[in-house]
Coordinates of C-alpha atoms and ligand atoms in Angstrom, one line a residue:
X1 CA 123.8 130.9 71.6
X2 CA 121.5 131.5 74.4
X3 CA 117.8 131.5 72.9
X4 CA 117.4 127.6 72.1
X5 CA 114.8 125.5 73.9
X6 CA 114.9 122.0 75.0
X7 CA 111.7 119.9 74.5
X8 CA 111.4 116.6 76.4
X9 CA 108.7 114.3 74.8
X10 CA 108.3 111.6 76.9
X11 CA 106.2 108.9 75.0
X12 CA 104.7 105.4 75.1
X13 CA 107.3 103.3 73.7
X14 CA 110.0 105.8 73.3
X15 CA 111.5 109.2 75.0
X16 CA 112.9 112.1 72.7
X17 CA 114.7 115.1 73.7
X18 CA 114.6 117.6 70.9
X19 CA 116.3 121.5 70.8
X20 CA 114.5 124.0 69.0
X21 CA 115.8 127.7 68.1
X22 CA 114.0 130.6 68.5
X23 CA 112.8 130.3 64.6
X24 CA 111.0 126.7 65.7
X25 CA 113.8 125.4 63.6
X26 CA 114.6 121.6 65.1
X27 CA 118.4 121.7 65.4
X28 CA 118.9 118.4 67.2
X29 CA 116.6 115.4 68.1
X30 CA 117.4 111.8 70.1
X31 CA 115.8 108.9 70.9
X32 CA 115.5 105.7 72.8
X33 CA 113.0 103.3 73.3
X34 CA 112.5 101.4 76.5
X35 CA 111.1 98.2 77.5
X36 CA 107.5 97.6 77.7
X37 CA 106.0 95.1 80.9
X38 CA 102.7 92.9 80.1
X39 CA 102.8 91.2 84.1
X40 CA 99.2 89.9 82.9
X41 CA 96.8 90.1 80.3
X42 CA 95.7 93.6 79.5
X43 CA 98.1 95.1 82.2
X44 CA 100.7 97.8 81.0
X45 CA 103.7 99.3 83.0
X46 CA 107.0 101.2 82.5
X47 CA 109.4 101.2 84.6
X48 CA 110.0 104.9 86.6
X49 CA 113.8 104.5 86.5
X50 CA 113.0 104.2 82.6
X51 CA 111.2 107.0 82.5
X52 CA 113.6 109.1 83.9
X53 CA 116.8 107.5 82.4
X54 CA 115.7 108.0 78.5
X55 CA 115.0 111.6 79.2
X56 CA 117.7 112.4 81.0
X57 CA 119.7 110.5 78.9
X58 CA 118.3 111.8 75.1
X59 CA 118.3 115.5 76.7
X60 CA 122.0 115.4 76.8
X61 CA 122.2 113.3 73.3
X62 CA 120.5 115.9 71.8
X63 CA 122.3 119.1 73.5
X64 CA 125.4 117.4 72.2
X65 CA 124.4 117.2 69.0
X66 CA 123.3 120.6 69.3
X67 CA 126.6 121.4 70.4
X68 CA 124.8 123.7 73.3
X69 CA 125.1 123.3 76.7
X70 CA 123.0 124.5 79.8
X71 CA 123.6 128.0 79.3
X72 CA 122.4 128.4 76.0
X73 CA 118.9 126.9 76.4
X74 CA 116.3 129.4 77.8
X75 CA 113.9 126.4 79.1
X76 CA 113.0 123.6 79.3
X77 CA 109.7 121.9 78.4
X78 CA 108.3 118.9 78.7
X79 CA 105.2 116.9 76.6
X80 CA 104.7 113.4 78.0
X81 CA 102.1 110.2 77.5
X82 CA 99.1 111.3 79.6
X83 CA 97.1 109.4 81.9
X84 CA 100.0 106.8 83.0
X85 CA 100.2 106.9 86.7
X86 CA 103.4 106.9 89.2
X87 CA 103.5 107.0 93.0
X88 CA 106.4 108.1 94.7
X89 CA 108.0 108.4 97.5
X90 CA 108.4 112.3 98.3
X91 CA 111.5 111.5 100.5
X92 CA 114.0 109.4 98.3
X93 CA 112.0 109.8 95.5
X94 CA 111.4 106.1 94.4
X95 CA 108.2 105.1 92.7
X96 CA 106.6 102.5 95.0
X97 CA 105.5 100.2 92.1
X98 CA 106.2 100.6 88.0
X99 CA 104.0 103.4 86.6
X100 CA 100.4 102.0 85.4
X101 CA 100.1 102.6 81.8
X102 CA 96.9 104.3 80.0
X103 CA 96.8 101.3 78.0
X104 CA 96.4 99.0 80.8
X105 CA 93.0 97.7 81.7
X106 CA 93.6 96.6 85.5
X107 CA 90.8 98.3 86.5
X108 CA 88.3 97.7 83.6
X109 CA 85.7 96.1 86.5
X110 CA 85.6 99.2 88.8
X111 CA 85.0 101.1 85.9
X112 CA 82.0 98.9 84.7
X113 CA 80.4 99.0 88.2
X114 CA 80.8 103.0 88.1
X115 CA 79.0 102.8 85.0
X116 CA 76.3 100.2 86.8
X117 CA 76.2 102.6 89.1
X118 CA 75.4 105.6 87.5
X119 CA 78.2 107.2 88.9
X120 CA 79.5 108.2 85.1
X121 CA 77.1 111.0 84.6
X122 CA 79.2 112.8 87.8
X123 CA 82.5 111.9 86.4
X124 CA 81.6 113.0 82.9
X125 CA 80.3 116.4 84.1
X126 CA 82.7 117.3 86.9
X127 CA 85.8 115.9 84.4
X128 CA 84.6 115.8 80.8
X129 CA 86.0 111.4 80.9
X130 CA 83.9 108.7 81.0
X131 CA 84.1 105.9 83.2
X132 CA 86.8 103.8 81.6
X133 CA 90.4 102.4 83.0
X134 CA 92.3 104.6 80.1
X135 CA 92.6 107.5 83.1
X136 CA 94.1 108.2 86.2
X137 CA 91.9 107.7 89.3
X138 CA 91.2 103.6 89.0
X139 CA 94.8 103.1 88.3
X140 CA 95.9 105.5 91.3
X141 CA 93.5 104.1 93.6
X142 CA 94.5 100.2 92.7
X143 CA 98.2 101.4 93.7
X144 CA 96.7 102.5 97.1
X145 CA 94.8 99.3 97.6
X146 CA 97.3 96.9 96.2
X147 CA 100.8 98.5 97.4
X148 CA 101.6 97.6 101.2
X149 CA 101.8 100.1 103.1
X150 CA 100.5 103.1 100.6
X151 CA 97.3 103.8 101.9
X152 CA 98.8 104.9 105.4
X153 CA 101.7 106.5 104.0
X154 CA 99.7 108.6 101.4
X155 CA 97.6 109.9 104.1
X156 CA 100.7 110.7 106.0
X157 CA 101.3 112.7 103.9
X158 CA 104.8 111.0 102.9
X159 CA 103.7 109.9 98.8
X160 CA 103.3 111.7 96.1
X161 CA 101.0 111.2 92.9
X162 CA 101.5 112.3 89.3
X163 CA 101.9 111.3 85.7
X164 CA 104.6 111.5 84.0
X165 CA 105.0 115.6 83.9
X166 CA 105.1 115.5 87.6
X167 CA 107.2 113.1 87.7
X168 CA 109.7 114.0 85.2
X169 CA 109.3 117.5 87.2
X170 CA 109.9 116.3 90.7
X171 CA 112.9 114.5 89.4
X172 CA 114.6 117.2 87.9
X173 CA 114.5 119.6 90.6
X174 CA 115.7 117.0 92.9
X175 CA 112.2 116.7 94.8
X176 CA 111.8 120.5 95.3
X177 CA 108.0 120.9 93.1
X178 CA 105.2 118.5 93.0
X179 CA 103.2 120.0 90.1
X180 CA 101.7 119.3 86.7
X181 CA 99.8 121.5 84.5
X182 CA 95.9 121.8 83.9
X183 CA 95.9 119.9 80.3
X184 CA 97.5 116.6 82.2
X185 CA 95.2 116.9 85.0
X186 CA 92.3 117.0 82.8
X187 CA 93.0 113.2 82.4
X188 CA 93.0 112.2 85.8
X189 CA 89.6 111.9 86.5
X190 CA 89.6 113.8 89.3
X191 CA 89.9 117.3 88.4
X192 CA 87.0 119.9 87.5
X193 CA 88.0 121.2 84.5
X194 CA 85.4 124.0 84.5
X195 CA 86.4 125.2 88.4
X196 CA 90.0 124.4 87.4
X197 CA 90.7 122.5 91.1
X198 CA 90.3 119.0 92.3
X199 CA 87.1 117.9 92.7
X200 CA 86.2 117.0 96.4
X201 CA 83.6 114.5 95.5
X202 CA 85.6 112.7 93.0
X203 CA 88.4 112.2 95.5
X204 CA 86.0 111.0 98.3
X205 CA 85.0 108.4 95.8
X206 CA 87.9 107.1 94.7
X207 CA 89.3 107.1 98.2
X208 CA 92.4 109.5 97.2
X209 CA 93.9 111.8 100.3
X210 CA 94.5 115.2 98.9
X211 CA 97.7 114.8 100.1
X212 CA 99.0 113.0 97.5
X213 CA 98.3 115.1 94.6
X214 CA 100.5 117.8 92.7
X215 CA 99.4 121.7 92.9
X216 CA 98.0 122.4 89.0
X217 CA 99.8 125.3 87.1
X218 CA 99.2 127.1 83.6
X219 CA 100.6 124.9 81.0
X220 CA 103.3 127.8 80.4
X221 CA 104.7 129.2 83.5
X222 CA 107.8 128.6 85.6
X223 CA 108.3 125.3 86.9
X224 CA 111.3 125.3 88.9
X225 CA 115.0 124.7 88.0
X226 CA 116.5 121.3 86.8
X227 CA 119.4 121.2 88.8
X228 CA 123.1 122.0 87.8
X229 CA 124.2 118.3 88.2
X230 CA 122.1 117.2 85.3
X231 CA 122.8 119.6 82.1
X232 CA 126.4 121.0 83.4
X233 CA 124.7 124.1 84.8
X234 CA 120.8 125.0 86.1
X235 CA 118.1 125.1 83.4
X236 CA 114.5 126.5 83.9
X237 CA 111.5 124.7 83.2
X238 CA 108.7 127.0 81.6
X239 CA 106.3 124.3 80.0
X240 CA 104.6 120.9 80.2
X241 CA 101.6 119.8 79.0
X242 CA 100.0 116.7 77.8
X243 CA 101.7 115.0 74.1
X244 CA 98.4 115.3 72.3
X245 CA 97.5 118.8 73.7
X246 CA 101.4 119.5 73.2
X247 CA 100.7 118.7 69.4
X248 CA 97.9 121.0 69.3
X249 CA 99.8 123.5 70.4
X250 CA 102.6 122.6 67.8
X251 CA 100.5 122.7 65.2
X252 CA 99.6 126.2 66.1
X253 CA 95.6 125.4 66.0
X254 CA 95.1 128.3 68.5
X255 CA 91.7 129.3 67.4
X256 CA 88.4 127.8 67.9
X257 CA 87.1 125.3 65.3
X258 CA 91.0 124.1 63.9
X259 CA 91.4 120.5 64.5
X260 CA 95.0 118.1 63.8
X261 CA 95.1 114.5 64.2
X262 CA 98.1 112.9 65.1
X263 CA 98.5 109.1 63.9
X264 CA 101.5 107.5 65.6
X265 CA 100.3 103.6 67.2
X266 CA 96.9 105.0 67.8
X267 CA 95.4 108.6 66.8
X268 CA 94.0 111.1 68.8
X269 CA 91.8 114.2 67.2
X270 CA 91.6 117.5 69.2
X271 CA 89.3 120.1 68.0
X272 CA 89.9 123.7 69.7
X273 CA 86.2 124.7 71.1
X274 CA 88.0 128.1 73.0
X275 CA 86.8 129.5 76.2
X276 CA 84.1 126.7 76.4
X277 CA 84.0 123.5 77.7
X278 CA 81.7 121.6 75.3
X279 CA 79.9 118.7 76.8
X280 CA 79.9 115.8 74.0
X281 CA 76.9 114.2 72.9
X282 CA 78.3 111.0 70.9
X283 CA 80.9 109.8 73.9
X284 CA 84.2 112.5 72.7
X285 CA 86.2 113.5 75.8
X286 CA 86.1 117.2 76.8
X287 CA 89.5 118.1 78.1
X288 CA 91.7 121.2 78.4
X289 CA 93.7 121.8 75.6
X290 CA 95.9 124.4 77.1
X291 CA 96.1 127.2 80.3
X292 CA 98.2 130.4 79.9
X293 CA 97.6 133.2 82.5
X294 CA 95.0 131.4 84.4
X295 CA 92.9 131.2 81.6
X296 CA 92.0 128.0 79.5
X297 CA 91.2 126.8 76.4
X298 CA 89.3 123.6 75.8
X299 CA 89.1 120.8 73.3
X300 CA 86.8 118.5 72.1
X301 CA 89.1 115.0 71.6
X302 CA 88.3 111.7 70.2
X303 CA 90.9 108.9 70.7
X304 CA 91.2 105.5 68.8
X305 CA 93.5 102.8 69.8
X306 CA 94.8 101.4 66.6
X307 CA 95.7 103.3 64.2
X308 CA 99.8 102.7 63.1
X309 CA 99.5 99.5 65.3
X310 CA 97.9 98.4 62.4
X311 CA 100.6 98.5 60.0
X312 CA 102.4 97.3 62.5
X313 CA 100.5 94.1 62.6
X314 CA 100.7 93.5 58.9
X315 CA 104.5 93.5 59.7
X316 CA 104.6 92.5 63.0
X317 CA 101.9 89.8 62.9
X318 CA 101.5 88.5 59.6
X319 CA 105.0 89.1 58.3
X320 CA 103.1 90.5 54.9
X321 CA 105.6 93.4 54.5
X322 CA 109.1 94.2 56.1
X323 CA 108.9 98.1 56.2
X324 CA 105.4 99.8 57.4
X325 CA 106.3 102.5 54.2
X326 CA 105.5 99.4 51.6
X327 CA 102.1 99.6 52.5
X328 CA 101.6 102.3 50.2
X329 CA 102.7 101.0 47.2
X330 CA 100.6 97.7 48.2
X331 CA 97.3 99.4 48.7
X332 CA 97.6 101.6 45.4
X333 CA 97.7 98.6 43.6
X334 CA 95.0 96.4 45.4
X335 CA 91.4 95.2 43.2
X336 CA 89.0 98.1 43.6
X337 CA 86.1 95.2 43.1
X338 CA 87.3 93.7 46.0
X339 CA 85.9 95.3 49.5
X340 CA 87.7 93.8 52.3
X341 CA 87.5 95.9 55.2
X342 CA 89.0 95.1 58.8
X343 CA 87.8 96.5 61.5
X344 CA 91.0 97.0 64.0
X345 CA 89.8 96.4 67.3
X346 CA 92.7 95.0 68.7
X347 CA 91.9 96.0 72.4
X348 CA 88.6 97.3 71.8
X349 CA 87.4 100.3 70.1
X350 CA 87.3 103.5 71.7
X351 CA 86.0 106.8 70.7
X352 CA 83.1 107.2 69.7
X353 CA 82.2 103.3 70.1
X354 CA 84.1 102.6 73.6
X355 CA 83.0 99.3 73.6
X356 CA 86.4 97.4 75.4
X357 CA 85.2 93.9 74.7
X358 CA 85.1 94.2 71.1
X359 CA 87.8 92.2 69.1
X360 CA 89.4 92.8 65.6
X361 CA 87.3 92.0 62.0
X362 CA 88.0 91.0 58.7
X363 CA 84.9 91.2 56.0
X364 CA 84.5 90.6 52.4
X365 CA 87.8 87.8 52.2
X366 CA 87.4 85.6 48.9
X367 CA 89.8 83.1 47.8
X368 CA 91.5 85.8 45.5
X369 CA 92.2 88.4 48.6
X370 CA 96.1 89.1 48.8
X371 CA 98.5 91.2 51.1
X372 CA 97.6 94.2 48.7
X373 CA 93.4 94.2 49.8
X374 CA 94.6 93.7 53.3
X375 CA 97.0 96.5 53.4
X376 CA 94.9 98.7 52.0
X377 CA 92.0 97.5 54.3
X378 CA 94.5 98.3 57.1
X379 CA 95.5 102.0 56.0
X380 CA 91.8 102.7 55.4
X381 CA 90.5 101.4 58.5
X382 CA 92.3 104.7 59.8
X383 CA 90.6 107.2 57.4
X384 CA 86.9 105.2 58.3
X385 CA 87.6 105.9 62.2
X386 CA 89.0 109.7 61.6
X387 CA 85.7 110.1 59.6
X388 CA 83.4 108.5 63.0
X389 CA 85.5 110.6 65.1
X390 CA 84.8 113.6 62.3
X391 CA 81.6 113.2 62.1
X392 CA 80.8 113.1 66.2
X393 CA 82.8 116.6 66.4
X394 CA 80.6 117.6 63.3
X395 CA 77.7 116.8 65.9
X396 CA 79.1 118.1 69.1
X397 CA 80.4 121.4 67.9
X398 CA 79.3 122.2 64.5
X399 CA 82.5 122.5 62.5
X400 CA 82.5 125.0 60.2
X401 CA 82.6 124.2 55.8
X402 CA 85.9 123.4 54.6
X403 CA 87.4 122.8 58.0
X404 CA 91.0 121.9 57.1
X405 CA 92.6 119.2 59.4
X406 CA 96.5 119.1 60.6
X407 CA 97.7 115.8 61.0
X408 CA 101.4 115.1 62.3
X409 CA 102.8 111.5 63.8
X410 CA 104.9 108.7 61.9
X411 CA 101.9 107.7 59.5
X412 CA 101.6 110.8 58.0
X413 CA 104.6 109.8 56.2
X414 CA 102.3 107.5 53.8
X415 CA 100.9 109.6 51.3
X416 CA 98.3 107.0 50.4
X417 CA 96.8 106.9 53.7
X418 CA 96.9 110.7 53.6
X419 CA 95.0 111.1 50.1
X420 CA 92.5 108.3 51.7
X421 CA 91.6 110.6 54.7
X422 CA 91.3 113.9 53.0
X423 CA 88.6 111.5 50.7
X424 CA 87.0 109.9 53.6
X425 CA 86.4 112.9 55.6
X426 CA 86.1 115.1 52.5
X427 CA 88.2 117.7 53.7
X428 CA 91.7 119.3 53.1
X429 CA 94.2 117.6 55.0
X430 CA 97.3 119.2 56.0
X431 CA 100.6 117.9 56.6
X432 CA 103.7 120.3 58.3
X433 CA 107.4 120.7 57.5
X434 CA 107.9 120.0 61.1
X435 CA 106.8 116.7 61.7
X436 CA 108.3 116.7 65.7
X437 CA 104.9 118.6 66.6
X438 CA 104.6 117.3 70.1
X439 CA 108.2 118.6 71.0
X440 CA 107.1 121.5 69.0
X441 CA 104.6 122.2 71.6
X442 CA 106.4 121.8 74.2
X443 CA 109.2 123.8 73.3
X444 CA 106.6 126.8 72.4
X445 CA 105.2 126.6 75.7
X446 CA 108.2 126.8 77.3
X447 CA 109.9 129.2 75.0
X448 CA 106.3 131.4 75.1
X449 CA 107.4 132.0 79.0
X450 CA 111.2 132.0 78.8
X451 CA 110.6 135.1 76.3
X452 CA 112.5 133.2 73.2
X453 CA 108.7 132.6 71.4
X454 CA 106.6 134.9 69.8
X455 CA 103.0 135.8 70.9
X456 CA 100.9 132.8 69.5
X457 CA 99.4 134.8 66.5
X458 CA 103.6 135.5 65.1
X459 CA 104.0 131.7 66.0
X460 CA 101.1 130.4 64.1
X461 CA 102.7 132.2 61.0
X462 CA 105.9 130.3 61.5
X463 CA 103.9 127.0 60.9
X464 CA 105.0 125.6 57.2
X465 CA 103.3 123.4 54.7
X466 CA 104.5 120.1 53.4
X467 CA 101.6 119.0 51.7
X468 CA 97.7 119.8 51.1
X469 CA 96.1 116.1 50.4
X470 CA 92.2 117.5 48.7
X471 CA 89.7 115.3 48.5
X472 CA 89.4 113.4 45.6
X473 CA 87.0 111.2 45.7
X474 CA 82.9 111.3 44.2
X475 CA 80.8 111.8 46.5
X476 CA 78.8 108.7 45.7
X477 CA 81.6 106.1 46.7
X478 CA 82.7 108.0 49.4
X479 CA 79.0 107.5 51.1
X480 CA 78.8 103.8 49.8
X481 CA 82.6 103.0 51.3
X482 CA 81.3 104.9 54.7
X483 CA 78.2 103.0 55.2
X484 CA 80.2 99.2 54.0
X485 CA 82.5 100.9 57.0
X486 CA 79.5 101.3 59.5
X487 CA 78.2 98.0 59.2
X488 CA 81.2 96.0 59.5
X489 CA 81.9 98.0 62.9
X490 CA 77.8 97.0 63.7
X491 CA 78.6 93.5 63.1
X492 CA 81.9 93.7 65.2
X493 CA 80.3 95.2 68.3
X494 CA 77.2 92.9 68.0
X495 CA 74.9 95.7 67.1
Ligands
LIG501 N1 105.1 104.9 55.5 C1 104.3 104.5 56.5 N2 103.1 103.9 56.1 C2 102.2 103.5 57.0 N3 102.5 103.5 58.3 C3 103.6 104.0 58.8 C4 104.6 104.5 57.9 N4 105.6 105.0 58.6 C5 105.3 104.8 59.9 N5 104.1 104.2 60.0 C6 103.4 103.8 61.3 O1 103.5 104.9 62.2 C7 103.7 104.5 63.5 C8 104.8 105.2 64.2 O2 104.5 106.5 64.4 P1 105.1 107.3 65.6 O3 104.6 108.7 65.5 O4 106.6 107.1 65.7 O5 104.3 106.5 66.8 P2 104.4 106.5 68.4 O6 104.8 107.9 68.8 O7 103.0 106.1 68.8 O8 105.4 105.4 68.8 C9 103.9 103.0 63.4 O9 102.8 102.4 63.9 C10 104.1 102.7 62.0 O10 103.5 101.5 61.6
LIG502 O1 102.7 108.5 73.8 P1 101.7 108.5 72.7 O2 102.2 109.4 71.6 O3 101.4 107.1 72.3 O4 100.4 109.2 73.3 C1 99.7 108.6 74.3 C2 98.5 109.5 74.8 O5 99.0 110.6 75.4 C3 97.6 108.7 75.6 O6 96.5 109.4 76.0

């Protein structure tokens, strides 16, 4: 049975394990979600020991469901929410605080002086980021300035930094590697991602010892052994890289100019530039989508923050439906005369707006407005902020005519919002058989280096159609709905 690969996804609200055979077949999947701290307003933080349980524990769920056990899978590989950031010590290997989520704004201040500054135009060059609390370095240097005792001990040499990869890494091979890949260092905020090291200057400026950061590997390559006392026997890790990049990769978009947008609570858009490293002109982070053999690849990304979280707050928060799915059905059969459109800046809009201090909109209500006009205003507002994020790639990189996209995440499952999109952005939009690409990724990475994956041209044929939404809509309306769109997001930011 040898040949089968475990993916570890390690997520934002929930950690999957998920066994793939050599065919990229999904033979088993589990899940569990774990609890999420708010300790203040606009603070976010996991607990490490939850981190680490909910893999370990959903990698054994789903090898028993498998019914394989350690010597059957080839590798392991790991995808995992980026940017979050642990501290450990390297001894017993205890985080010294809760992880710092990427949500969690903490460190929105230190980020506005950089920007003051001028300090952002360094930052963006050297890292492709912008100066915002979303990444790595604030969060990592707030743990050195707010933990007692970290500072000293990090220069001594006796903490360790990483996100969760590293983390995940270090605990599964019982503290023998610190490492984590160049696709999740590219969100640190202190890593070149055109000289492929940490950046000397970034680190003097954020006041971060060397010391305390992981060596960067290809994203497939080995990565130590997860020792016997976990799985019933020692399995290699081959594979880790960031969930969105992961996705990429699971989606097979392996050539320059393919793009897939992934709409779980928020959606991020990657667009495969290739060998270069585009610098963005409308605010899109420029990031590394993926290293094998020393060499990367790069992306162009745009991420929004609320994208199924808006669904979720017509359940959630207004109690208007009781399953996200009957939001479908709802918007089919709002008034077309009536154009309510809500602008879902929650916490803030990011890319291409990033402007944090915005706050959610609602235009065009009348006393006849019902749950149908706001669920549909909810599902569009995801196609309306695909399209700004569209149309800043369109800008940056110069996509080429009928550039198809491949979307993946839980709100692909509406086919409403789907058709939507592929009318907003006017282009084909294409949704997989294998919905799981994140563990997808991961697995393929890993599998790529274990020897049970093809090359990544023999791969890419493996990917398999659900279904092509085209675009619909006259051209007329969808430029009329675009620009409604644009000035309600004016009027939201104060523009
Ligand atoms: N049929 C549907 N229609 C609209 N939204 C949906 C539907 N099914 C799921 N969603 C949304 O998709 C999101 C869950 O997707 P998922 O990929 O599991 O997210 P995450 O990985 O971020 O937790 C939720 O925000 C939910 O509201
Ligand atoms: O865990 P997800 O799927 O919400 O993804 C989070 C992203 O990696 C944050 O950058």
């Amino acid at each position: 049975m040898a040949g089968h690969v475990l993916a570890l996804d390690q997520g934002t609200t929930s950690t999957r394990a998920m066994v793939f055979a050599a065919d990229a077949r999904p033979v088993a999947a589990a899940q569990r979600e774990f609890p999420q701290h708010y300790p203040r307003p606009g603070w976010v933080e996991h607990s490490a020991e939850d981190l680490w349980l909910t893999t370990l524990t959903t990698a054994r769920l789903a090898l028993e469901e498998a019914g394989l056990e350690a010597r059957d899978i080839a590798a392991i590989g790991i995808a995992n929410q980026r940017e979050t950031t642990l501290l450990w010590d390297r001894e017993s290997g205890h985080a010294v605080h809760n992880a710092i989520v990427w949500q969690d704004r903490r460190t929105a201040a230190h980020c506005a002086e950089l920007r003051a500054d001028g300090t952002e135009a360094l930052l963006t060059e050297r890292t492709g980021l912008l100066a915002d609390s979303y990444f790595s370095a604030t969060k990592l240097a707030w743990l050195l300035d707010n933990v007692p005792g970290a500072r000293a001990a990090a220069q001594a040499g006796r903490l360790a930094f990483g996100t969760v990869d590293s983390f995940l890494l270090s605990r599964l091979t019982d503290g023998a590697l610190h490492a984590t890949d160049a696709t999740n260092a590219s969100r640190t905020m202190l890593y070149d991602i055109r000289r492929g090291d940490w950046d000397d200057d970034l680190l003097r400026l954020f006041r971060i010892p060397r010391a305390v950061l992981p060596e960067v590997r290809d994203s497939a390559g080995p990565f130590g052994v997860a020792a016997a006392r976990y799985f019933g026997g020692p399995v290699a890790v081959c594979g880790m890289a960031g969930d969105q990049q992961a996705a990429l990769t699971g989606q097979a978009c392996f050539q320059p100019g393919m793009v897939k947008s992934t709409y779980g609570t928020g959606c991020f858009m990657l667009l495969n530039t290739g060998a270069q490293a585009v610098a963005s002109r409308h605010r899109l982070l420029t990031t590394v989508a993926c290293q094998i053999g020393g060499r990367r690849t790069y992306a162009l990304e745009g991420a929004i923050f609320v994208a199924g979280a808006a669904v979720q707050w017509l359940r959630d928060g207004l109690g208007l439906v009781a399953e996200a799915a009957e939001t479908g059905a709802l918007a089919a059969a709002a008034d077309p005369e009536q154009p309510v459109v809500l602008v879902p800046a929650f916490v803030g809009l990011g890319a291409p707006h990033w402007d944090s201090e915005a706050r959610g909109a609602l235009y065009g209500l009348t006393r006849g407005t019902t749950r149908r006009e706001l669920a549909r205003a909810a599902l569009e507002s995801v196609g309306y902020q695909t399209r700004d994020l569209l149309e800043a790639m369109r800008a940056d990189a110069g996509l080429a005519e009928g550039t198809v996209i491949r979307v993946d995440g839980g709100m692909t499952a509406s086919d409403w919002s789907m058709q939507f999109l592929a009318d907003m952005l006017g282009a084909p939009v294409d949704r997989p058989r294998v919905a799981e690409t994140t563990a997808l990724g991961a697995a393929y990475l890993a599998g790529l280096e274990a020897g049970v994956f093809p090359e990544p041209e023999a791969f890419a044929a493996l990917w398999a159609l659900d279904r092509r939404f085209a675009p619909a809509m006259a051209e007329e309306r969808r430029a009329m709905l675009y620009a409604r769109w644009q000035t309600a997001v004016r009027r939201t930011c104060g523009r």
